Coordinates of C-alpha atoms in Angstrom, one line a residue:
M13 CA 166.7 201.5 79.8
L14 CA 166.2 202.2 76.3
L15 CA 165.2 205.7 75.7
S16 CA 163.1 206.7 72.2
D17 CA 164.8 209.6 70.6
A18 CA 161.9 211.9 72.1
E19 CA 162.3 210.8 75.6
G20 CA 166.2 211.5 75.2
W21 CA 165.7 215.4 73.7
L22 CA 162.7 215.6 76.8
L23 CA 165.4 214.9 79.1
Q24 CA 167.9 216.6 77.7
H25 CA 165.4 219.7 77.8
L26 CA 165.0 219.4 81.5
R27 CA 168.6 218.5 82.4
M28 CA 169.3 221.8 80.3
E29 CA 166.6 223.6 82.1
A30 CA 167.8 222.4 85.8
G31 CA 171.6 222.7 84.7
P32 CA 171.5 226.7 84.9
R33 CA 169.4 226.9 88.2
A34 CA 172.1 226.1 91.1
R35 CA 170.0 224.7 93.5
T36 CA 169.0 227.2 96.7
P37 CA 171.1 225.7 99.6
D38 CA 168.2 225.4 101.6
W39 CA 166.3 224.0 98.8
T40 CA 165.1 220.3 98.0
H41 CA 165.3 220.9 94.0
A42 CA 166.8 223.0 91.2
G43 CA 163.0 224.7 90.1
V44 CA 160.6 222.4 88.4
A45 CA 162.8 220.5 85.9
G46 CA 164.6 219.5 88.9
L47 CA 161.5 218.4 90.6
L48 CA 160.4 216.4 87.5
L49 CA 163.8 214.9 86.8
E50 CA 164.0 213.5 90.5
H51 CA 160.1 212.4 91.0
G52 CA 158.9 212.2 87.7
R53 CA 158.0 209.3 85.3
L54 CA 158.4 208.4 81.8
F55 CA 154.7 207.5 79.8
A56 CA 154.6 205.3 76.8
P57 CA 152.5 207.5 73.8
A58 CA 149.4 205.7 72.5
E59 CA 146.8 206.5 69.9
H60 CA 143.4 206.9 71.2
P61 CA 141.2 204.0 71.6
G62 CA 138.3 203.3 69.0
S63 CA 138.4 206.7 67.0
D64 CA 140.4 209.6 65.4
E65 CA 138.7 211.9 67.4
T66 CA 140.1 213.2 71.1
P67 CA 137.9 212.8 73.8
G68 CA 138.5 216.2 75.3
R69 CA 138.7 219.5 74.5
P70 CA 142.4 221.0 72.8
G71 CA 143.8 223.9 75.0
Q72 CA 142.1 221.9 78.3
C73 CA 144.8 219.7 78.5
Y74 CA 144.9 220.2 83.1
L75 CA 140.5 220.1 83.1
E76 CA 140.0 217.3 81.0
S77 CA 143.0 215.3 82.9
I78 CA 142.0 216.0 86.5
T79 CA 138.2 215.4 85.1
C80 CA 139.0 212.1 83.6
A81 CA 141.2 210.8 86.4
R82 CA 139.1 211.8 88.9
A83 CA 136.3 209.9 87.6
S84 CA 138.2 206.7 87.6
V85 CA 139.5 206.7 91.3
P86 CA 141.5 204.6 91.9
E87 CA 142.6 203.6 88.2
L88 CA 144.3 206.2 87.0
A89 CA 147.0 209.0 88.4
Y90 CA 146.7 212.9 87.5
V91 CA 150.3 213.4 85.6
E92 CA 151.5 216.8 85.2
G93 CA 155.0 217.6 83.1
W94 CA 156.5 217.4 79.9
A95 CA 155.0 216.5 76.9
W96 CA 157.3 216.1 73.6
G97 CA 154.8 217.7 71.1
V98 CA 155.3 218.2 67.1
G99 CA 159.0 219.5 67.4
W100 CA 159.2 220.7 70.8
P101 CA 158.2 220.0 74.4
A102 CA 155.6 221.7 75.7
E103 CA 153.5 221.6 79.4
H104 CA 151.0 219.5 79.6
A105 CA 148.7 217.4 81.7
W106 CA 147.3 213.8 81.1
C107 CA 146.0 210.3 82.8
A108 CA 147.9 207.2 83.5
G109 CA 147.5 204.0 84.4
P110 CA 149.2 201.0 85.8
D111 CA 150.4 200.0 82.5
G112 CA 152.7 203.6 82.3
V113 CA 150.8 204.4 79.0
A114 CA 149.8 208.0 79.0
L115 CA 146.0 208.8 78.2
D116 CA 146.4 211.8 76.6
R117 CA 142.6 213.9 76.8
T118 CA 143.0 216.8 74.4
W119 CA 146.0 216.7 71.3
R120 CA 144.5 215.2 68.3
R121 CA 147.5 212.9 67.5
P122 CA 149.6 211.8 70.9
G123 CA 153.1 212.9 71.9
A124 CA 156.4 211.5 70.9
A125 CA 157.1 211.6 74.9
Y126 CA 156.2 212.3 78.0
L127 CA 157.6 212.9 81.4
G128 CA 155.8 214.1 84.3
L129 CA 154.7 213.7 88.0
P130 CA 152.2 211.0 88.6
V131 CA 150.0 212.3 91.2
R132 CA 147.0 210.5 93.5
A133 CA 144.0 212.6 91.7
E134 CA 142.0 213.3 94.7
E135 CA 145.1 214.8 96.3
A136 CA 145.5 216.8 92.9
A137 CA 142.1 217.9 92.7
R138 CA 142.6 219.5 96.2
I139 CA 145.5 221.2 95.4
M140 CA 144.5 222.8 92.1
R141 CA 141.2 223.6 93.9
R142 CA 143.0 225.4 97.1
Q143 CA 145.7 227.3 94.8
G144 CA 143.2 228.1 92.1
E145 CA 146.0 226.7 89.8
T146 CA 148.0 223.5 88.0
L147 CA 150.3 222.1 90.4
L148 CA 153.4 222.8 88.2
V149 CA 153.3 225.7 86.3
R150 CA 151.5 228.9 86.1
P151 CA 150.0 230.3 82.9
D152 CA 152.8 232.9 83.0
G153 CA 154.9 230.3 82.9
H154 CA 156.7 230.3 86.7
A155 CA 156.5 228.0 89.0
S156 CA 153.1 227.6 90.8
E157 CA 152.6 227.9 94.7
Q158 CA 152.3 224.2 95.1
A159 CA 155.6 223.6 93.0
M160 CA 157.3 226.2 95.3
Q161 CA 157.1 224.3 98.4
W162 CA 157.4 220.8 96.7
I163 CA 160.9 222.7 95.1
R164 CA 161.6 224.0 98.5
Q165 CA 161.1 221.1 101.0
G166 CA 160.4 218.2 98.7
I167 CA 157.4 216.1 97.6
R168 CA 155.6 213.5 100.5
Q169 CA 155.6 210.2 98.6
D170 CA 152.4 209.4 99.3
L171 CA 150.9 211.9 96.9
L172 CA 152.9 210.1 93.8
V173 CA 151.5 207.1 92.6
D174 CA 153.7 204.4 91.0
V175 CA 153.1 204.4 87.2
G176 CA 155.4 205.1 84.7
R177 CA 159.1 204.2 84.1
P178 CA 161.7 206.0 86.3
V179 CA 163.9 208.9 84.8
P180 CA 167.4 207.2 84.3
Y181 CA 170.0 209.2 86.2
S182 CA 172.9 211.2 83.9

């Protein structure tokens, strides 16, 4: 599988994050990075259709993306993970459809690479409402309650949507 430079950098970043975190013997994944490397997908960046303006509010990617995905059910998945922005990776959320393109609701320019966990929009909304936070990472940088459950026990495959490109091994 051919990767863009930015996709390679993003994968390298996540592998570095997962590497030093030895998997706890009875846990399924080595942190959020390990979860993303195993179940995440790569998404192609795309310009905003028809305008230079972003349709959502900068800094509100989680809210804007879940709102967009829920409004389009079942067309779009809610995706949470990492995107390569202007020179470095950032925790981020976006929507994606069957074409594997990242529909970024808040960044003025699309990121150079996107790697995230594509979750069914209604399930993502239910989980976020229940726990009062995003799916993967809290604002303080620690794994969310839901992410910790997935790291320990694994993620139910029926929560995920088959969009984007699989993450290559190695």
